[in-house]
mmCIF file of C-alpha atoms in Angstrom:
data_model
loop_
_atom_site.group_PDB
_atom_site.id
_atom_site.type_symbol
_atom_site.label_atom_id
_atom_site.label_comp_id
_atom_site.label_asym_id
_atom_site.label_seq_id
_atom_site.Cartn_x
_atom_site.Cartn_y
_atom_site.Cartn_z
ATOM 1 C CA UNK G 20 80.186 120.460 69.723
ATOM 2 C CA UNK G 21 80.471 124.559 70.422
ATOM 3 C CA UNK G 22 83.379 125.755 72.014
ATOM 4 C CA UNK G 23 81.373 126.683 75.334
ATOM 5 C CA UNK G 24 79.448 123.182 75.493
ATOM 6 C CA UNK G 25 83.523 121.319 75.116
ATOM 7 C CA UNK G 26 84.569 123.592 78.340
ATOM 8 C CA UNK G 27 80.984 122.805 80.267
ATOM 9 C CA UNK G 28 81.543 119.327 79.605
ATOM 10 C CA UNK G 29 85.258 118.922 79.930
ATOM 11 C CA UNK G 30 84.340 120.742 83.437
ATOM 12 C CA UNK G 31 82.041 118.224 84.475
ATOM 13 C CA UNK G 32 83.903 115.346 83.485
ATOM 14 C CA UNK G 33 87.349 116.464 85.510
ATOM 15 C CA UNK G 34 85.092 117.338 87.882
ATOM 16 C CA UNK G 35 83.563 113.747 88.411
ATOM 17 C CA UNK G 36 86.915 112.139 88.019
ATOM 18 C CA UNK G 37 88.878 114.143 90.714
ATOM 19 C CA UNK G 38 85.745 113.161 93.057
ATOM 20 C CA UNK G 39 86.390 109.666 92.679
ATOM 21 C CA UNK G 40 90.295 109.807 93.034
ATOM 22 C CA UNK G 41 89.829 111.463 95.899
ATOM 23 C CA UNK G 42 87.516 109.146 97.081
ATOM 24 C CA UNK G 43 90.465 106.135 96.184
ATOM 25 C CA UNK G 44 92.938 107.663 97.706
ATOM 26 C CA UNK G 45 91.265 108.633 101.119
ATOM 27 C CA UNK G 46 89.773 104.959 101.286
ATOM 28 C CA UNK G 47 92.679 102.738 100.304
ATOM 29 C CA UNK G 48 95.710 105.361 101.163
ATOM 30 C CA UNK G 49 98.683 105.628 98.967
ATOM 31 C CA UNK G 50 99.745 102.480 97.017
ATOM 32 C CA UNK G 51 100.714 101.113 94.285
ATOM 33 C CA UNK G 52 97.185 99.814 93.810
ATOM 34 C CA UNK G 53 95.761 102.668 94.758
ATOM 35 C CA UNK G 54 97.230 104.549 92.039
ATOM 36 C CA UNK G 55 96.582 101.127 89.628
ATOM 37 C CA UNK G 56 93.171 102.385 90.504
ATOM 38 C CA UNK G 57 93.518 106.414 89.865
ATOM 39 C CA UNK G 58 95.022 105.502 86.340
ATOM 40 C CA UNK G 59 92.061 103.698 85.101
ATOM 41 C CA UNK G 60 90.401 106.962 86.160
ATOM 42 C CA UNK G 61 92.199 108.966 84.341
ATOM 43 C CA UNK G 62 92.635 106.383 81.164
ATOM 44 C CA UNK G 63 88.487 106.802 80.885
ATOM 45 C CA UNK G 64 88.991 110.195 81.047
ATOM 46 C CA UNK G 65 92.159 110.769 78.245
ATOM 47 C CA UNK G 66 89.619 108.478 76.179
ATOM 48 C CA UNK G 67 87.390 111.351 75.527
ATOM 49 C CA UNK G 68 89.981 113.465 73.666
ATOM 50 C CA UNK G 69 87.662 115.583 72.016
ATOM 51 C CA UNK G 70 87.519 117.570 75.398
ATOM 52 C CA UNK G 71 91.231 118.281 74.984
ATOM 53 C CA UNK G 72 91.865 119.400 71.036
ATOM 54 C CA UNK G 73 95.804 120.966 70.253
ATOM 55 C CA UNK G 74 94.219 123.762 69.414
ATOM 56 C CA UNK G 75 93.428 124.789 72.966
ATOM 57 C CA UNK G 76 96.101 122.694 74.141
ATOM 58 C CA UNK G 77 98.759 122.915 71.805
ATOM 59 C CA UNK G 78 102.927 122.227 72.337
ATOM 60 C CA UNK G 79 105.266 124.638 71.332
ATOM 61 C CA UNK G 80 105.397 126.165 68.643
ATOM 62 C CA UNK G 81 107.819 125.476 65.768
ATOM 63 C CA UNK G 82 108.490 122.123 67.334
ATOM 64 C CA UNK G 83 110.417 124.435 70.243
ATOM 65 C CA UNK G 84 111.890 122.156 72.952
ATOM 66 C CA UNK G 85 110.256 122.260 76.455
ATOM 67 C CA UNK G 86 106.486 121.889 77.774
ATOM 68 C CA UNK G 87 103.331 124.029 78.092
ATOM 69 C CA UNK G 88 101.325 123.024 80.470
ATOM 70 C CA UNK G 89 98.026 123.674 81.450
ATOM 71 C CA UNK G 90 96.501 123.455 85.065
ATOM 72 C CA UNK G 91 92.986 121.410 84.666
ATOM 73 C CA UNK G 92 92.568 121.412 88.206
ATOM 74 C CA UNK G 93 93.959 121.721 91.684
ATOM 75 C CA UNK G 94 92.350 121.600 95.150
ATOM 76 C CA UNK G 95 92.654 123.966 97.747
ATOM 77 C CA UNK G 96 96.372 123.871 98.905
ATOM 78 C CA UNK G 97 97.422 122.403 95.851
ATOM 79 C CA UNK G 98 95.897 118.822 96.543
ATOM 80 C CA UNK G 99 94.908 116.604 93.447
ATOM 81 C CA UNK G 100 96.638 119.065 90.260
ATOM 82 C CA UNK G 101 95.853 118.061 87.441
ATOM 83 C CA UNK G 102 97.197 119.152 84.360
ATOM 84 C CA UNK G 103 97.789 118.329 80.486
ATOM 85 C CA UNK G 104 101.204 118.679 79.236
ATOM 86 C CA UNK G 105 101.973 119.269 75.545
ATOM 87 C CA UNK G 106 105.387 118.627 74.446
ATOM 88 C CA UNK G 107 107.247 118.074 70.863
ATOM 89 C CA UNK G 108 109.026 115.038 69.865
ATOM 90 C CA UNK G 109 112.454 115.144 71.065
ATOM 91 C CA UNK G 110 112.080 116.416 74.769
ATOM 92 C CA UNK G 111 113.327 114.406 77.653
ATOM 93 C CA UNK G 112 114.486 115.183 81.005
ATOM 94 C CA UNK G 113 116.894 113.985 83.437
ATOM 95 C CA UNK G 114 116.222 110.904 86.030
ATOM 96 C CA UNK G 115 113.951 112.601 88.668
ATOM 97 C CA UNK G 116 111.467 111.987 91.396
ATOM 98 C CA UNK G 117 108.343 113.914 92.524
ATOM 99 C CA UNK G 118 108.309 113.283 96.539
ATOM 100 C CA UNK G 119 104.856 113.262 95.639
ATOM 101 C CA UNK G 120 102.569 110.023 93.975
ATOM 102 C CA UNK G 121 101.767 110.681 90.160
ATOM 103 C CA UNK G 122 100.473 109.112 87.175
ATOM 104 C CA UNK G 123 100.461 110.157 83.766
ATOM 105 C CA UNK G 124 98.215 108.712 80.624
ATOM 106 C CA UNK G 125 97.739 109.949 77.346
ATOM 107 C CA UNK G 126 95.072 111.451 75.607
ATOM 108 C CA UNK G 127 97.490 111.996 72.124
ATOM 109 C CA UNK G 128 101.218 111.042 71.506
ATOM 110 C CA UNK G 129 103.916 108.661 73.145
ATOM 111 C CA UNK G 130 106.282 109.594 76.261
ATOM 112 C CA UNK G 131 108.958 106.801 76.925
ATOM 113 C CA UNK G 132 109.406 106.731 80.631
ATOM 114 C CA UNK G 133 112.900 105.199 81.886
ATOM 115 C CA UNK G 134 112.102 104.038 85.610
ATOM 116 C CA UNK G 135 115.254 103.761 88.008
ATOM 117 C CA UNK G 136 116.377 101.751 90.910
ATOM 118 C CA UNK G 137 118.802 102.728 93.620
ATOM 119 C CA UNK G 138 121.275 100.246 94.650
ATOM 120 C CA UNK G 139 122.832 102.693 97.443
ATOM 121 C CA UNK G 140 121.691 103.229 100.622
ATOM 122 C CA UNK G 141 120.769 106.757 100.640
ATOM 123 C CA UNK G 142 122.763 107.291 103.392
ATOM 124 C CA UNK G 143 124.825 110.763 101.014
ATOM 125 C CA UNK G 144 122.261 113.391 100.141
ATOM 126 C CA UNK G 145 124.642 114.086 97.403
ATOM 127 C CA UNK G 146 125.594 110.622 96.224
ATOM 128 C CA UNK G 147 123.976 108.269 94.291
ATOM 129 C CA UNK G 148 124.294 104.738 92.115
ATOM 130 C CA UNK G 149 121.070 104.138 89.613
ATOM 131 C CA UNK G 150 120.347 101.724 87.294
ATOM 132 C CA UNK G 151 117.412 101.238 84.940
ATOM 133 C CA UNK G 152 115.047 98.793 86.207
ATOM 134 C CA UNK G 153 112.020 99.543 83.181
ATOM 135 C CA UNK G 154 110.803 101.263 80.403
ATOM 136 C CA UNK G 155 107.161 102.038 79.755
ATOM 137 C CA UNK G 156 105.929 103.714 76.950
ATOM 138 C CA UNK G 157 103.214 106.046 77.517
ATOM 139 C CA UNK G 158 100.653 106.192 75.144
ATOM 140 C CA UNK G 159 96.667 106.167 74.720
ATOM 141 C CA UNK G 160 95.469 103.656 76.348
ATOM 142 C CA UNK G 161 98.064 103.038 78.676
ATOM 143 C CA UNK G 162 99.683 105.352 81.584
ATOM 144 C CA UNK G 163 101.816 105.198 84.178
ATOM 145 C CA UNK G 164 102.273 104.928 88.139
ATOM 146 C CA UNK G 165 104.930 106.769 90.474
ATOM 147 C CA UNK G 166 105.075 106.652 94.215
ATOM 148 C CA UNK G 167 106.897 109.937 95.630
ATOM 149 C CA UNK G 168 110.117 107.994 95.898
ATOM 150 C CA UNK G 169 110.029 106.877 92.489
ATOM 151 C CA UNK G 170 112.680 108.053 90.068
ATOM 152 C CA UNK G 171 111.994 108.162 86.173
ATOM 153 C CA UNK G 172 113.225 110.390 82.875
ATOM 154 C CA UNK G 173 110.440 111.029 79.879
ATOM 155 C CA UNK G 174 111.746 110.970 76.442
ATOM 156 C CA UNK G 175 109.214 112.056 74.002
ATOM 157 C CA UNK G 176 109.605 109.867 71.147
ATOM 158 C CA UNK G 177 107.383 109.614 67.812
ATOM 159 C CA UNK G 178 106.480 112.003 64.997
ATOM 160 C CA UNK G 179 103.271 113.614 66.740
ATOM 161 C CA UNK G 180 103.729 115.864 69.671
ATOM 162 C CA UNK G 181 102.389 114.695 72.935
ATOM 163 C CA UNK G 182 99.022 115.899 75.138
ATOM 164 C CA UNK G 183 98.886 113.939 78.516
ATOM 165 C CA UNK G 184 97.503 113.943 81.800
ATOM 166 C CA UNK G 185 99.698 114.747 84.744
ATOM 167 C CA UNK G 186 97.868 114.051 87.995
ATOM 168 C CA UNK G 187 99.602 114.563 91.317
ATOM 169 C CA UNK G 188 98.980 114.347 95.159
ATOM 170 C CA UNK G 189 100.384 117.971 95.189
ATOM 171 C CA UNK G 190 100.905 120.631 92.407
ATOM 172 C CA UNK G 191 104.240 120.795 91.107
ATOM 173 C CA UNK G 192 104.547 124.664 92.162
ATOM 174 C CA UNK G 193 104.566 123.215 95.795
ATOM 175 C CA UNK G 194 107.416 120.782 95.163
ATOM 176 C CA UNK G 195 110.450 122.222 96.775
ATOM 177 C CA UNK G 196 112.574 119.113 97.521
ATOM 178 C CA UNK G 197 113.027 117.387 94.396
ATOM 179 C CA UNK G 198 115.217 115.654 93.061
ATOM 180 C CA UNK G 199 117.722 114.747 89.551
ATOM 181 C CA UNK G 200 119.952 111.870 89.722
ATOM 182 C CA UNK G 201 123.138 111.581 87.483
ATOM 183 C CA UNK G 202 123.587 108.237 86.221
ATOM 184 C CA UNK G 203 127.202 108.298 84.941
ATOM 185 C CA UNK G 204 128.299 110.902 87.668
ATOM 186 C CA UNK G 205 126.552 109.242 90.466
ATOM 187 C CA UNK G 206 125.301 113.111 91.503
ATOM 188 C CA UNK G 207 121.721 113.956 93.557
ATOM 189 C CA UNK G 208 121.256 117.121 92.531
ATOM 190 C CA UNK G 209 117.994 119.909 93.240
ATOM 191 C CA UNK G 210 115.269 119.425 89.982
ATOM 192 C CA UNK G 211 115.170 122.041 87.553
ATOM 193 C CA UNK G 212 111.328 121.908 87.699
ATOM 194 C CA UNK G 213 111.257 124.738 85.160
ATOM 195 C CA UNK G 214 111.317 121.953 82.528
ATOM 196 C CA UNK G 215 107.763 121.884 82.663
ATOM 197 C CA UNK G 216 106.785 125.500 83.440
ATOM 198 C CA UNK G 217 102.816 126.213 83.396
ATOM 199 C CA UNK G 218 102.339 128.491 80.611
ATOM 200 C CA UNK G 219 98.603 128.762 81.162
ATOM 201 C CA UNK G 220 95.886 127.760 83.320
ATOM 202 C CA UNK G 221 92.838 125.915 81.276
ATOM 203 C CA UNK G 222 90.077 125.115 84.658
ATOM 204 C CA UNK G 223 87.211 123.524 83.180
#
């Protein structure tokens, strides 16, 4: 397929998927099933990963550390982002949340994802206690769910660098209040959400 007819399509078919996870999400609200629903979405769309090939989305080079990402789409005011992330074996961040819902599939590659559970009360902005609850590993044909409170760590793991779908209810440039949580310190500290700076913007 020519370069042009991969972006028309690839176009269309983000197009047609955002429509109907907007759709879920107005209907049925924000839930766990709700975003059960939005990842079978987006697992039919990381299935056609000849509209997303490394060499328009590739990771860093020289197996570098850190992300490029790629905005796919974002609604007016940041609503429904959606972006690929490419990332290297060997990347992984601290235990985070997103105050926003996500979930992440893959078209290429495997992410482990660590999910937490707090076993304070909340009560200290600047206090914590964590443990880990599950791991899933993210791979094709299966993604991943987070409500906005949920806190989780990637660790890319494998020999082949990693091209996923992010999708969030808000783009991550909007996310001022996030959140790391120290495990062994017990410390709630702002997110470095430079981890996974956009390097370039890939609509359609």
């Amino acid at each position: 397929m020519h370069a042009t007819d991969v972006k028309a399509t690839r176009a269309a078919a983000i197009g047609a998927t955002v429509d109907r996870i907007r759709v879920l999400e107005a209907k049925y609200g924000v839930t766990r099933e709700t975003l059960a629903m939005i990842r079978e979405e987006l697992l039919a769309l990381a299935r056609h990963g000849h509209l997303f090939p490394s060499a328009e989305f590739p990771a860093p080079p020289n197996g570098e550390k850190g992300s490029n990402r790629y905005l796919l789409h974002s609604d007016p005011g940041g609503r429904f982002a959606l972006y690929l992330n490419a990332l290297n074996p060997g990347n992984e961040t601290k235990p985070h949340d997103h105050t926003t819902w996500a979930v992440v599939v893959a078209v290429d590659g495997q992410e482990l994802n660590r999910v937490y559970e707090r076993l304070d009360d909340g009560r200290d902005p600047a206090r914590c206690e964590i443990r880990l609850r599950e791991e899933v590993m993210v791979e094709p044909g299966r993604g991943i769910c987070l409500m906005p409170d949920d806190i989780h760590s990637i660790h890319t793991t494998g020999e082949r660098p990693t091209r996923h779908l992010h999708m969030y209810g808000l783009a991550l440039e909007r996310l001022d209040d996030r959140k790391a949580y120290d495990m062994e310190s017990g410390q709630v500290i702002p997110y470095n959400r430079n981890f996974m700076k956009p390097t370039a913007t890939a609509a359609g």
